[in-house]
JSON list of C-alpha atoms in Angstrom, two decimals:
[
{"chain": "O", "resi": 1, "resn": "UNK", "atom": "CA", "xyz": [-18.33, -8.34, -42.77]},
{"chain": "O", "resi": 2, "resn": "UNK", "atom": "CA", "xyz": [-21.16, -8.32, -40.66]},
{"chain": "O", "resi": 3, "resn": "UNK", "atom": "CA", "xyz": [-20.52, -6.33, -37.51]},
{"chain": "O", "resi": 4, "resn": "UNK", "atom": "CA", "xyz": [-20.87, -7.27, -34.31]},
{"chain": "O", "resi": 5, "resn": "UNK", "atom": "CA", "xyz": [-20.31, -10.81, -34.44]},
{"chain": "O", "resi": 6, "resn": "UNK", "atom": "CA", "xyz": [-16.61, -11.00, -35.07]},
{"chain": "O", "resi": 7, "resn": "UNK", "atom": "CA", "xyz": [-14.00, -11.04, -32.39]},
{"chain": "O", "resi": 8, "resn": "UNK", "atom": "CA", "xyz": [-11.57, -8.58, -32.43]},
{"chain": "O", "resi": 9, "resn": "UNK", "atom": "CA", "xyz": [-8.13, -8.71, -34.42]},
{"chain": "O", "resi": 10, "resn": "UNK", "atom": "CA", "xyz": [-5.58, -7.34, -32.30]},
{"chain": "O", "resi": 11, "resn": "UNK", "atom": "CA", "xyz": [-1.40, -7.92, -31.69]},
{"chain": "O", "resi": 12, "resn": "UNK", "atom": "CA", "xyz": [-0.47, -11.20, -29.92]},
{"chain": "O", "resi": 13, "resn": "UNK", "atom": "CA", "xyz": [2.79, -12.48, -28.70]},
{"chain": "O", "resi": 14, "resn": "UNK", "atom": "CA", "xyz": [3.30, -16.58, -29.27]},
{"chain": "O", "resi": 15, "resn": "UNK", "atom": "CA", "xyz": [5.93, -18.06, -27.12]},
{"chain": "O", "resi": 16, "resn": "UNK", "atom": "CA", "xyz": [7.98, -20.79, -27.89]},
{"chain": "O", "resi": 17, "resn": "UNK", "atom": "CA", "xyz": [8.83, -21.81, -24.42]},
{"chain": "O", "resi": 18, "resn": "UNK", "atom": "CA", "xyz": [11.48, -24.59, -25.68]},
{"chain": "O", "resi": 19, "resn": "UNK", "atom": "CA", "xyz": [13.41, -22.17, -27.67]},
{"chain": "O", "resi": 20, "resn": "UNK", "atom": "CA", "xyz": [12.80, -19.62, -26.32]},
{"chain": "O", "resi": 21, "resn": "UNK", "atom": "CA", "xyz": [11.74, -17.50, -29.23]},
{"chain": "O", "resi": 22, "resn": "UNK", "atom": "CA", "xyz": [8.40, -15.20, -29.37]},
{"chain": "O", "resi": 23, "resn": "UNK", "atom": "CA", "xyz": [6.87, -13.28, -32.15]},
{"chain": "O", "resi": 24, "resn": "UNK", "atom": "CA", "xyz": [4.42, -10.61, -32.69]},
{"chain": "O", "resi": 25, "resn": "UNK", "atom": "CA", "xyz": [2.19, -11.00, -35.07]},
{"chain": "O", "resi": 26, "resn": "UNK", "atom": "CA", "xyz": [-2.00, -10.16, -34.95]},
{"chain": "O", "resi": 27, "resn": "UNK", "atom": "CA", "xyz": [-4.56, -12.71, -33.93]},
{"chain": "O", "resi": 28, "resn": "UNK", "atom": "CA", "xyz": [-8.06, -13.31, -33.00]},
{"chain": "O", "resi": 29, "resn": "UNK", "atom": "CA", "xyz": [-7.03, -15.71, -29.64]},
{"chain": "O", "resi": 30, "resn": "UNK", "atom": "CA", "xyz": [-7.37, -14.73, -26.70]},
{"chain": "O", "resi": 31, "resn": "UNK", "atom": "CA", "xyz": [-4.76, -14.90, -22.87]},
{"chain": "O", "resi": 32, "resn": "UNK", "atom": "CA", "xyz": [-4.91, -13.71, -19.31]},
{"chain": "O", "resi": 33, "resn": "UNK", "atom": "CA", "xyz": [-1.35, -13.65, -19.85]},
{"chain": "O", "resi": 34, "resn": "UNK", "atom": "CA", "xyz": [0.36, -10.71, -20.52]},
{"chain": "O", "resi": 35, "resn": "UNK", "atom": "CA", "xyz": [4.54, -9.93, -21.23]},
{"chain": "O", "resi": 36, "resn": "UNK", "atom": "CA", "xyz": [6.29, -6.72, -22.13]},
{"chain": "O", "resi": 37, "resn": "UNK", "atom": "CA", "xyz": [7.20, -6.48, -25.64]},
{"chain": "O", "resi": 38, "resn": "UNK", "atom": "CA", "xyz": [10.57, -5.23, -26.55]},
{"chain": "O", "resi": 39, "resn": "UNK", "atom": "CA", "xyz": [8.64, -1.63, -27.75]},
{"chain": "O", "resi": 40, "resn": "UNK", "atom": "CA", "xyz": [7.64, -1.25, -24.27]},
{"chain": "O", "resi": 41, "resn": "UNK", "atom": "CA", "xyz": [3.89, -2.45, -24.54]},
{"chain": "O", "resi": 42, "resn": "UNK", "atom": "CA", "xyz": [2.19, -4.91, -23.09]},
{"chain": "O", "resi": 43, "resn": "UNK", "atom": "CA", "xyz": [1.00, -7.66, -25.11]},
{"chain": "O", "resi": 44, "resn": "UNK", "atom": "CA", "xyz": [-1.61, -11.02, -24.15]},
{"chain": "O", "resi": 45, "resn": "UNK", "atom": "CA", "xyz": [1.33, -13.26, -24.69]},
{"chain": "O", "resi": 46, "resn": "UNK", "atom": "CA", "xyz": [0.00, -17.31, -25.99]},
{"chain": "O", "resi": 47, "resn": "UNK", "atom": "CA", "xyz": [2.54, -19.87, -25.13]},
{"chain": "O", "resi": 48, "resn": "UNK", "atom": "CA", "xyz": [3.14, -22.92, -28.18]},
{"chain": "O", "resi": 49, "resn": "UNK", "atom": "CA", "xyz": [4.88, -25.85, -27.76]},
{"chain": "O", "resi": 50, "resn": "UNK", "atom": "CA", "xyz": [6.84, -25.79, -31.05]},
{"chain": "O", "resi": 51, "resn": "UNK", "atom": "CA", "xyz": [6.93, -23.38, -33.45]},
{"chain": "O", "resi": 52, "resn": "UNK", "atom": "CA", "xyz": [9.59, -22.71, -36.71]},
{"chain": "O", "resi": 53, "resn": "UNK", "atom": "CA", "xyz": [12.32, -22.04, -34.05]},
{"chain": "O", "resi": 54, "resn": "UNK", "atom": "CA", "xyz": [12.26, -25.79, -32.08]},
{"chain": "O", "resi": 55, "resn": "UNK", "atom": "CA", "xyz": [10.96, -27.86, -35.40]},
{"chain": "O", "resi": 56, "resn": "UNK", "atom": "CA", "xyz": [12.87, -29.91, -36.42]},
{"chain": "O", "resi": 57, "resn": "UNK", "atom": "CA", "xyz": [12.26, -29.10, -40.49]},
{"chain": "O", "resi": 58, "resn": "UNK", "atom": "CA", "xyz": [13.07, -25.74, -40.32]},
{"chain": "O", "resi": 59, "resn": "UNK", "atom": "CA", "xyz": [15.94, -25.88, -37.70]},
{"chain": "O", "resi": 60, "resn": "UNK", "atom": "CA", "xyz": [17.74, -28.38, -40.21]},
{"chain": "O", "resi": 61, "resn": "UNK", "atom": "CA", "xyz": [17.62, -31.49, -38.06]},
{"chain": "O", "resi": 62, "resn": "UNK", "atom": "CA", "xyz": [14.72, -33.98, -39.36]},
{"chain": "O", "resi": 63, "resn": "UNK", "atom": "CA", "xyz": [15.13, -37.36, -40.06]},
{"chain": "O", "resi": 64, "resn": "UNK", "atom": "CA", "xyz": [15.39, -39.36, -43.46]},
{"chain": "O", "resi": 65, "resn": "UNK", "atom": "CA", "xyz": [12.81, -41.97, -43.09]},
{"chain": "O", "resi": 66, "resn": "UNK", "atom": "CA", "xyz": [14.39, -45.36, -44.89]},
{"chain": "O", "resi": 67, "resn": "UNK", "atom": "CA", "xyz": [10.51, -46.19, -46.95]},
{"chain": "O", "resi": 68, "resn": "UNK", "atom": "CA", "xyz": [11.94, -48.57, -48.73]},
{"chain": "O", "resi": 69, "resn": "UNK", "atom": "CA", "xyz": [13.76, -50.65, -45.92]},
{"chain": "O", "resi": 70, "resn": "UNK", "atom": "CA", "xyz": [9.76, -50.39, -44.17]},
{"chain": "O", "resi": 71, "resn": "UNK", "atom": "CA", "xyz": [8.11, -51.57, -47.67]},
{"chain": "O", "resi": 72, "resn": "UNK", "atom": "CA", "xyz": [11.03, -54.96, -47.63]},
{"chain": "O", "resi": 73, "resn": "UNK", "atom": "CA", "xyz": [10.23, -55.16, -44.26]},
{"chain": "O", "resi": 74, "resn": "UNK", "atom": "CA", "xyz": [6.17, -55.21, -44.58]},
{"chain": "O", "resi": 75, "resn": "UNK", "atom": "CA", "xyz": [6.76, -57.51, -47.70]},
{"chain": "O", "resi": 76, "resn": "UNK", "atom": "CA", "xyz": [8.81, -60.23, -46.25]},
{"chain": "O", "resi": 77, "resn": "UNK", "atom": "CA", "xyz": [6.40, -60.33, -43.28]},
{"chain": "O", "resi": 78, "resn": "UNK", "atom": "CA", "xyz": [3.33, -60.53, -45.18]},
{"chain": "O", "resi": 79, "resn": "UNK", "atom": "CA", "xyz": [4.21, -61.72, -47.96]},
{"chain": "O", "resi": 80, "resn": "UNK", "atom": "CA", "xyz": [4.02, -60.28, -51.59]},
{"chain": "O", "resi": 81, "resn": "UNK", "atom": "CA", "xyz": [0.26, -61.09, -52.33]},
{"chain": "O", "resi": 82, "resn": "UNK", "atom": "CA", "xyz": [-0.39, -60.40, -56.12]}
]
């Protein structure tokens, strides 16, 4: 890498204010905001508005979308054009 130009890779909390859930991981982004990690350092914290806590595909509760009642539907307003 060339040096210099990169910005710097360093811990980051993300927030998931809906679930309130946050992780540590590493990251390039940047925060004025700051919290207090659970190993006593402070961290920038970055605040999401979903994450795999509050989605609905990992918590479990997506919905089945009915395809074929939207294809019948399409078809017997349009017509089936061959």
């Amino acid at each position: 890498m060339k040096p210099g130009i990169h910005p710097p890779y360093r811990p980051v909390v993300f927030r998931d204010r809906a679930a309130g859930f946050a992780f540590l991981t590493r990251s390039t982004a940047t925060s004025d905001k700051t919290v207090e990690w659970e190993d006593g350092t402070t961290y920038p914290v970055i605040d999401v508005e979903i994450s795999s806590a509050s989605h609905p595909f990992y918590t479990g509760n997506a919905r089945v979308v009915d395809t074929a009642g939207r294809v019948e539907r399409f078809e017997r307003r349009y017509g089936r054009q061959r």
